[in-house]
XYZ file of C-alpha atoms in Angstrom:
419
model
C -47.657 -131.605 -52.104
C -48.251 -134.475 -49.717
C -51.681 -135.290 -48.678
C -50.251 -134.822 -44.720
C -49.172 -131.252 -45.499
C -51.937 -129.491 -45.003
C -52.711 -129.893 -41.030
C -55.970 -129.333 -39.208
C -56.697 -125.968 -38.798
C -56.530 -125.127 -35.248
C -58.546 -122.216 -34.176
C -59.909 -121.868 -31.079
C -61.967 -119.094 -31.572
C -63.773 -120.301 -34.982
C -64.376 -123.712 -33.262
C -65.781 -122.076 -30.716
C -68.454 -120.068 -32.518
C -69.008 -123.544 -34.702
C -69.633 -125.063 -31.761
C -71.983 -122.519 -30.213
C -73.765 -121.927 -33.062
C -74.552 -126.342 -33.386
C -75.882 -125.702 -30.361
C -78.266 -123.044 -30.939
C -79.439 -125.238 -33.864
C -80.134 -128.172 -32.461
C -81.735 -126.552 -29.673
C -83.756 -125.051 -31.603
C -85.137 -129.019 -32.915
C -84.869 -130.223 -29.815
C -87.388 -127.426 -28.491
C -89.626 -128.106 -31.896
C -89.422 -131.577 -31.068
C -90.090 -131.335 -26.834
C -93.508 -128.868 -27.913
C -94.610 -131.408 -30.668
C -94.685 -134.802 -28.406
C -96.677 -132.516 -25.817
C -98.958 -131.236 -28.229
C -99.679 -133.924 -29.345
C -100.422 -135.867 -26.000
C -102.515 -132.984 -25.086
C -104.377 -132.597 -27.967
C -107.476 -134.747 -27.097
C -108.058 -132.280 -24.198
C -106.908 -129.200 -25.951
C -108.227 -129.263 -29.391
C -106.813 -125.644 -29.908
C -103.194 -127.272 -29.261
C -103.246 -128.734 -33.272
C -102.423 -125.749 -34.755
C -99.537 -125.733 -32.187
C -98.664 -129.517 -32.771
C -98.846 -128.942 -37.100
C -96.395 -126.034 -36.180
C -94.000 -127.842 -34.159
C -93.922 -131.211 -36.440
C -92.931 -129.109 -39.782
C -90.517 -127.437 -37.636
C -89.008 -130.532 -36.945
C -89.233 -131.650 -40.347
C -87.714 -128.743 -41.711
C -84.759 -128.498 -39.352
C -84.105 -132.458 -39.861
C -84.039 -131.628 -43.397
C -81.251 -128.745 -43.113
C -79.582 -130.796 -40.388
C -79.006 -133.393 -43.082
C -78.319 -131.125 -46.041
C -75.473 -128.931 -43.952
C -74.012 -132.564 -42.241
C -74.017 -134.182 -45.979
C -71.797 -131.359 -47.147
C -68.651 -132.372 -44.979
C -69.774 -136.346 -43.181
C -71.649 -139.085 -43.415
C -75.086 -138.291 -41.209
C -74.386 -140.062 -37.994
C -71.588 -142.095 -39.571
C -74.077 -143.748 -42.125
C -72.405 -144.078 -45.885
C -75.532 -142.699 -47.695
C -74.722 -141.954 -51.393
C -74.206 -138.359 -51.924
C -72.941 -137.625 -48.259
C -69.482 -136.564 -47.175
C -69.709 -134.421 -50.762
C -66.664 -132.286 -50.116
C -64.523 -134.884 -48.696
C -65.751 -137.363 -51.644
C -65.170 -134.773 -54.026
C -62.769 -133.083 -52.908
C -60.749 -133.635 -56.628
C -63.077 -132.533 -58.835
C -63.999 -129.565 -56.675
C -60.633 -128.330 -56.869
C -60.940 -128.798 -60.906
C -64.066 -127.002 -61.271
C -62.111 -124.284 -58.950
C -59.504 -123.754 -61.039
C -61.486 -123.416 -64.115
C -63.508 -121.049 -62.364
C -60.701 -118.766 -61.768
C -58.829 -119.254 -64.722
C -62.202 -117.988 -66.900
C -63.871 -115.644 -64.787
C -60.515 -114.101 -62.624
C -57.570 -114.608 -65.198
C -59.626 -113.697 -68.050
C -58.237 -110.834 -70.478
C -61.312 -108.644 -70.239
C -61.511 -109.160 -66.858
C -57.833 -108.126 -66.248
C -57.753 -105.200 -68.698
C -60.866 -103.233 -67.314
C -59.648 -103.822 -63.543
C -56.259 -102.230 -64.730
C -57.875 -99.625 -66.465
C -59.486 -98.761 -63.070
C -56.247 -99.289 -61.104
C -54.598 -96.319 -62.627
C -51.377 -98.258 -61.925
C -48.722 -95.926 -63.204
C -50.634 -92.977 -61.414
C -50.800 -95.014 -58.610
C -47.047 -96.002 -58.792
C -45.485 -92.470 -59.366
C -47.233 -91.014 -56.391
C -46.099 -93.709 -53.674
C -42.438 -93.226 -55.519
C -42.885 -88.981 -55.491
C -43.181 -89.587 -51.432
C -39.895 -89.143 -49.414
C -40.608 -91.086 -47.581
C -40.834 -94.654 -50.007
C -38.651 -93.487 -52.177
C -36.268 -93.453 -49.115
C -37.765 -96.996 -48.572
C -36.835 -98.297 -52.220
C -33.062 -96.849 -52.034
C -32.592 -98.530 -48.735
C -34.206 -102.166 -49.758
C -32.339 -101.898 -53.228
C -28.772 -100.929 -51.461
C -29.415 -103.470 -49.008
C -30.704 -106.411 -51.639
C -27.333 -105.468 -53.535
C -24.554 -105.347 -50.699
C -25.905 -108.766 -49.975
C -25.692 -109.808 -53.502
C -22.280 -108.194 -53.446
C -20.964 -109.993 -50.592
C -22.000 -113.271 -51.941
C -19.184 -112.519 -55.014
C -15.378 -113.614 -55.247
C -12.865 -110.793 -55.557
C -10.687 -112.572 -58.039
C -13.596 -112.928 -59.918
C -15.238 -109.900 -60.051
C -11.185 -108.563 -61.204
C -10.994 -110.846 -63.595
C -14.500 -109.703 -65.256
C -12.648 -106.222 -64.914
C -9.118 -106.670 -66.102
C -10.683 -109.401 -68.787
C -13.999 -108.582 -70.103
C -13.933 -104.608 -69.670
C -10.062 -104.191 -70.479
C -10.618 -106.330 -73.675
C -13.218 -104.292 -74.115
C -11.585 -101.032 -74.137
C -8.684 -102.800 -76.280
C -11.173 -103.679 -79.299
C -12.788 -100.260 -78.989
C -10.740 -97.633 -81.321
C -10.384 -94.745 -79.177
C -9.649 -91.976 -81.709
C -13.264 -91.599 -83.741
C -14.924 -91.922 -80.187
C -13.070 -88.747 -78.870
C -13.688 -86.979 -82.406
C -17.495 -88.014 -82.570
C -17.474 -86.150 -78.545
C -15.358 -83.245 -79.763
C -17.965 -82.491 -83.069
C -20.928 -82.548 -80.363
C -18.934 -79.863 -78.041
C -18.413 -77.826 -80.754
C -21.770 -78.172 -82.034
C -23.887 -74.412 -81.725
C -20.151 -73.083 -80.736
C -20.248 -74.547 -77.185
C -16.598 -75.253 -77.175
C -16.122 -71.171 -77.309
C -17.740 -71.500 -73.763
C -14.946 -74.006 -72.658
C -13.146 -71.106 -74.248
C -14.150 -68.418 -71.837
C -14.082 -70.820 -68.793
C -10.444 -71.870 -69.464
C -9.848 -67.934 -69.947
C -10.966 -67.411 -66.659
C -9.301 -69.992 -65.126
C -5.791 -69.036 -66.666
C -6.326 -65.322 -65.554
C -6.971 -66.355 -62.094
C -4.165 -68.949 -62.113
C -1.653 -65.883 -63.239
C -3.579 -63.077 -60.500
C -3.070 -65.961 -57.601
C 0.434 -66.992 -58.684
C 2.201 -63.743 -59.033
C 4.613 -64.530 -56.274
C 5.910 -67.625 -57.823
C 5.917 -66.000 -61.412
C 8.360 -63.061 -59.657
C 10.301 -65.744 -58.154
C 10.880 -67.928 -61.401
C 11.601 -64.597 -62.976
C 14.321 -63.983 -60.211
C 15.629 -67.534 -60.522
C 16.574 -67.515 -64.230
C 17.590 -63.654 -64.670
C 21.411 -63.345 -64.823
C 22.855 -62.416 -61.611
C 23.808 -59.120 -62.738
C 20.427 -57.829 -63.571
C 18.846 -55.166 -60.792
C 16.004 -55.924 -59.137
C 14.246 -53.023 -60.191
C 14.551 -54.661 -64.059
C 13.499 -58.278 -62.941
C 10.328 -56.114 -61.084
C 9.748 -54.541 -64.535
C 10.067 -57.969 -66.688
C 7.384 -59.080 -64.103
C 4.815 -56.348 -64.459
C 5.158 -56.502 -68.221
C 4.582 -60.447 -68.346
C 1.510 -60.301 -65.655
C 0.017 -57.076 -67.314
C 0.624 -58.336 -70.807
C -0.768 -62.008 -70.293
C -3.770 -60.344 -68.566
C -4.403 -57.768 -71.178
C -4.068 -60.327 -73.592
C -6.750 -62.722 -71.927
C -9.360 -59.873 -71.282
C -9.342 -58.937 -74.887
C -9.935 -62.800 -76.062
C -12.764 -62.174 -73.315
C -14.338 -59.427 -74.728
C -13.830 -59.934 -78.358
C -15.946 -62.952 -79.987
C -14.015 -62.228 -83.170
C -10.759 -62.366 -81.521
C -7.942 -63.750 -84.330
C -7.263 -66.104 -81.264
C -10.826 -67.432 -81.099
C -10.440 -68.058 -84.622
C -7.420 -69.834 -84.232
C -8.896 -72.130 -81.626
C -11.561 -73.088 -84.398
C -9.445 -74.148 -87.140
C -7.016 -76.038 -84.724
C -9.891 -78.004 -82.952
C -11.393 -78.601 -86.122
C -8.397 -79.571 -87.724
C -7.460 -81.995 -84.523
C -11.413 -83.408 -85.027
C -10.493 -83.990 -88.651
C -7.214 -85.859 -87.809
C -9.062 -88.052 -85.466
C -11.504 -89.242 -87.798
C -9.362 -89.529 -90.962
C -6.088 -89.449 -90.333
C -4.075 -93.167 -90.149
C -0.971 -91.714 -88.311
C -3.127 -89.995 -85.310
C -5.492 -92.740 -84.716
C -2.683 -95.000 -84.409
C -0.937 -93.048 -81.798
C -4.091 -92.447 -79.789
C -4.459 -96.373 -79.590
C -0.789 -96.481 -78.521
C -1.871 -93.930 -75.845
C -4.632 -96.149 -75.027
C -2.119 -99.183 -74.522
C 0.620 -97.818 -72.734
C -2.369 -96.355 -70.423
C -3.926 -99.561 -69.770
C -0.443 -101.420 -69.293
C 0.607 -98.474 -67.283
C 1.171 -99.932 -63.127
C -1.432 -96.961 -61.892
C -4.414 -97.829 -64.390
C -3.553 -102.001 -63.097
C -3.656 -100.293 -59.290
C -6.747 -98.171 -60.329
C -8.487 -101.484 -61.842
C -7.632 -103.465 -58.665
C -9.374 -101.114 -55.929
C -12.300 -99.719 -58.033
C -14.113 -102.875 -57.182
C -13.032 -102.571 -53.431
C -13.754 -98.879 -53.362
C -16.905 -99.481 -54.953
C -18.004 -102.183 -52.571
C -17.373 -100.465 -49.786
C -19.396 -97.454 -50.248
C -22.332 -99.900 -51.112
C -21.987 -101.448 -47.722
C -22.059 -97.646 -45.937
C -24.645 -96.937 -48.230
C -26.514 -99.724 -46.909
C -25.632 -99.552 -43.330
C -25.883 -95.675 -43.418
C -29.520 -95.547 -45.369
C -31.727 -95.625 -42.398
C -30.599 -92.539 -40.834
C -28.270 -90.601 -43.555
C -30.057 -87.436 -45.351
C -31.771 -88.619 -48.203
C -29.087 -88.947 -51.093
C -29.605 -89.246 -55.089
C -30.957 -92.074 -55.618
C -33.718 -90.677 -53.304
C -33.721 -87.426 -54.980
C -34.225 -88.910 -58.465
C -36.682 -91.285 -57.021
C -38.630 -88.556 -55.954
C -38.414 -86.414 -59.527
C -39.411 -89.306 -61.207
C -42.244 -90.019 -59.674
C -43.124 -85.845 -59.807
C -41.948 -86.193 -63.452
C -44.536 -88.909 -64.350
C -47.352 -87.829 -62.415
C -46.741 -84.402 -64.524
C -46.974 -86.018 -68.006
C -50.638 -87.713 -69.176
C -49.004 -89.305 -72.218
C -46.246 -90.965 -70.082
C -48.474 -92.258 -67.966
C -51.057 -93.413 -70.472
C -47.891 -95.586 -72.293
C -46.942 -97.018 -68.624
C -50.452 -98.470 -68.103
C -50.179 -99.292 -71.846
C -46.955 -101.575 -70.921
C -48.440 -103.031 -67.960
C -51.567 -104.132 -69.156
C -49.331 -105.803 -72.652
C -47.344 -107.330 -69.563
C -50.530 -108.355 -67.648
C -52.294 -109.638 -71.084
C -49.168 -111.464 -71.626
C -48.770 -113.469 -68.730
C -52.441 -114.231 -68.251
C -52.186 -116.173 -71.830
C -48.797 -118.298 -70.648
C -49.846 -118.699 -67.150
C -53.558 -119.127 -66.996
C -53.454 -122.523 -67.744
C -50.551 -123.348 -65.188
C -52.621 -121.553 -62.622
C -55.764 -123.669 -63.376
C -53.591 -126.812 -62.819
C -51.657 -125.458 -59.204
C -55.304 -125.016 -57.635
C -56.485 -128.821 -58.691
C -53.434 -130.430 -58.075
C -52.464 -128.956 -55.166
C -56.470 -129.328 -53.689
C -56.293 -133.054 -54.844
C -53.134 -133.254 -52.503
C -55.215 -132.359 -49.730
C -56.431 -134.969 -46.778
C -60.258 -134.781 -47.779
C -60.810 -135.127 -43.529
C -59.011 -131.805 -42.903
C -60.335 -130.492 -46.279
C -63.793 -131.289 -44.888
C -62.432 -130.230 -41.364
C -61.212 -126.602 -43.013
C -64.121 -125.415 -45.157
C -66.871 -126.505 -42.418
C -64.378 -124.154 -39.687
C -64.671 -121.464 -42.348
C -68.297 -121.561 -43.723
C -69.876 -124.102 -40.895
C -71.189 -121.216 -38.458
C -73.005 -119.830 -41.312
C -74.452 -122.721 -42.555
C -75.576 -123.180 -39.465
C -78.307 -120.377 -39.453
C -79.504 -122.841 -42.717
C -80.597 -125.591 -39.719
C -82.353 -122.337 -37.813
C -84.063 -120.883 -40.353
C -85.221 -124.213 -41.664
C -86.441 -125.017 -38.496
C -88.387 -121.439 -38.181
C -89.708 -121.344 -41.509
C -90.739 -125.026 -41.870
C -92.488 -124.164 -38.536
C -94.601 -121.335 -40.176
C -95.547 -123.387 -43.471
C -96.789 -125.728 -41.408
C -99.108 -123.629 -39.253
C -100.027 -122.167 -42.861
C -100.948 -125.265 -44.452
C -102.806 -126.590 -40.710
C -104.870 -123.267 -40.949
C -105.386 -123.678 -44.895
C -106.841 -127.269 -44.518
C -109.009 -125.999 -41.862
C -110.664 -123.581 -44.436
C -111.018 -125.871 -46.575
């Protein structure tokens, strides 16, 4: 940083009160000073006025003394170069050293950190701002909006390429077969599959209740011509009635020699795709012809578009749309974590290891930002800067130096009079 970066500070209202408070101060002396000359003219006719004349000259002395120790800190008194004057601007380097060992030991310190994180509660802290609608409605919307800017910043052709390249490859290496037998063994793990069972039994027996009409139609078309209707009405009711029948008592029956028959078949089929050469080799011709096939290329081509364009309504849409998922599980995370102690114990466990951890790389690096970047400074607006900040308080140092030196002196007049 260059020494001309950092500008004068330019507040009206602080160098005002500076200003006003100078004032005060050296009103203050000047009053000391204005009683002590006539005092002490006086005094041969006024004997009592000594005590008042002792008063008023420590006064003085003490509030030339403050006046001097405050104006040392950031000038030269009265533009004299006495040694140890102008201290910050002189300084001004090694102040900014002993700064930034000061905050590296006693604010970047790991005890330090670790209990103030311990107090924080941080993950506590974090899952109940999350648990609120409201931010976690703020989070969705700054994270859609972060990545349909990040989004628009890509090329098409290369964001298909990564597609049709890294994730088709991909897919290529991946043997297909095993996959879809490791899926099938957890389906039919506990007997779920006989659930997909029942489902597909119900959806067959309401495919056959809603398509009677076309059944009786296809019946009509391929009967001979010579066939009454009152048969082809018969062959109807008996398919209909016997494929429902048939599909009620699968139903109803666990033991069903169907149901059993569905086992060995999907456990032979499992076996086949784990073991056999002849059926994993024609699921990964499957897999080729369906990746070379025009409609998984047109798929490939507008999943990115699609994609992008619902992050962009997303984005657009987030300020005023009902909140969505991403709100939703937002919100049950944050409900979720609040709701489990040992969760939330291990999340301010990680973020005090994180804390710990970049307090020993960065501490150092922090140290040397504050004294480099102080020893950058002008040391006239440094000066300028720290007196606008501190320099009305300092400034009740020149009053009360001037009231208490005032008092000492009338003690020490009225001691040496006893004695």
């Amino acid at each position: 940083m260059a020494a001309s970066s950092l500008q004068p500070l330019d507040d009206p209202v602080r160098k005002a009160q500076l200003a006003r408070m100078k004032r005060r101060a050296s009103g203050l002396l000047v009053i000391a000073s204005v009683v002590f000359i006539a005092a002490r003219l006086l005094e041969h006719r006024y004997p009592w006025l000594a005590a008042i004349r002792a008063t008023a000259e420590a006064a003085m002395v003490g509030g030339l003394a403050d006046w001097f120790a405050v104006t040392a800190l950031f000038r030269h008194p009265l533009g004299i170069p006495i040694p140890h004057t102008a201290i910050i601007a002189v300084r001004k380097d090694q102040i900014g050293r002993v700064l930034g060992n000061f905050v590296q030991k006693h604010f970047l310190s790991r005890d330090v950190l670790a209990q103030k994180l311990a107090t924080l509660r941080v993950a506590e802290q974090l899952a109940k701002w999350i648990s609120d609608p409201e931010n976690a409605a703020l989070v969705a919307r700054h994270a859609a909006t972060a990545l349909a800017s990040g989004v628009n910043t890509l090329q098409d052709d290369d964001v298909q390429a990564l597609i049709d390249g890294v994730l088709a490859k991909k897919v290529r290496e991946t043997e297909v077969a095993p996959l879809i037998g490791k899926a099938l063994s957890v389906m039919t793990a506990g007997n779920r599959h006989q659930e997909l069972l029942d489902q597909a039994i119900k959806l067959v027996a309401r495919a056959v209740d809603d398509h009677q009409d076309a059944i009786r139609a296809k019946i009509e078309e391929e009967a001979p011509w010579w066939i009454p209707n009152l048969v082809e009405d018969k062959i109807h009711q008996k398919i209909v009635t016997g494929v429902d029948r048939t599909l009620r008592e699968v139903a109803d029956d666990p033991y069903h020699p169907l149901r059993a028959r569905f086992d060995e078949t999907l456990r032979e089929f499992i076996e086949k795709l784990q073991h056999s050469a002849d059926v994993r080799e024609r699921a990964e011709q499957i897999k080729l012809e369906m990746l070379d096939a025009a409609a998984i290329r047109r798929f490939s081509s507008t999943m990115w578009e699609d994609t992008k364009d619902a992050l962009f309504r997303y984005a657009e849409q987030a300020e005023t749309k009902a909140p969505g998922a991403i709100e939703r599980g937002l919100v049950s995370l944050g409900n979720a974590i609040l709701s489990d102690p040992k969760l939330l114990a291990k999340i301010d466990h990680y973020v005090t290891d994180v804390a710990m951890y970049l307090v020993d790389r960065y501490q150092g690096e922090v140290s040397q930002l504050i004294s480099s970047t102080v020893a950058a400074w002008d040391p006239e607006v440094t000066s300028q800067r720290i007196e606008l900040a501190v320099g009305r308080d300092l400034q009740y140092i020149r009053i009360n130096g001037t009231l208490v030196g005032g008092l000492v002196g009338l003690l020490l007049y009225w001691l040496g009079m006893l004695i």
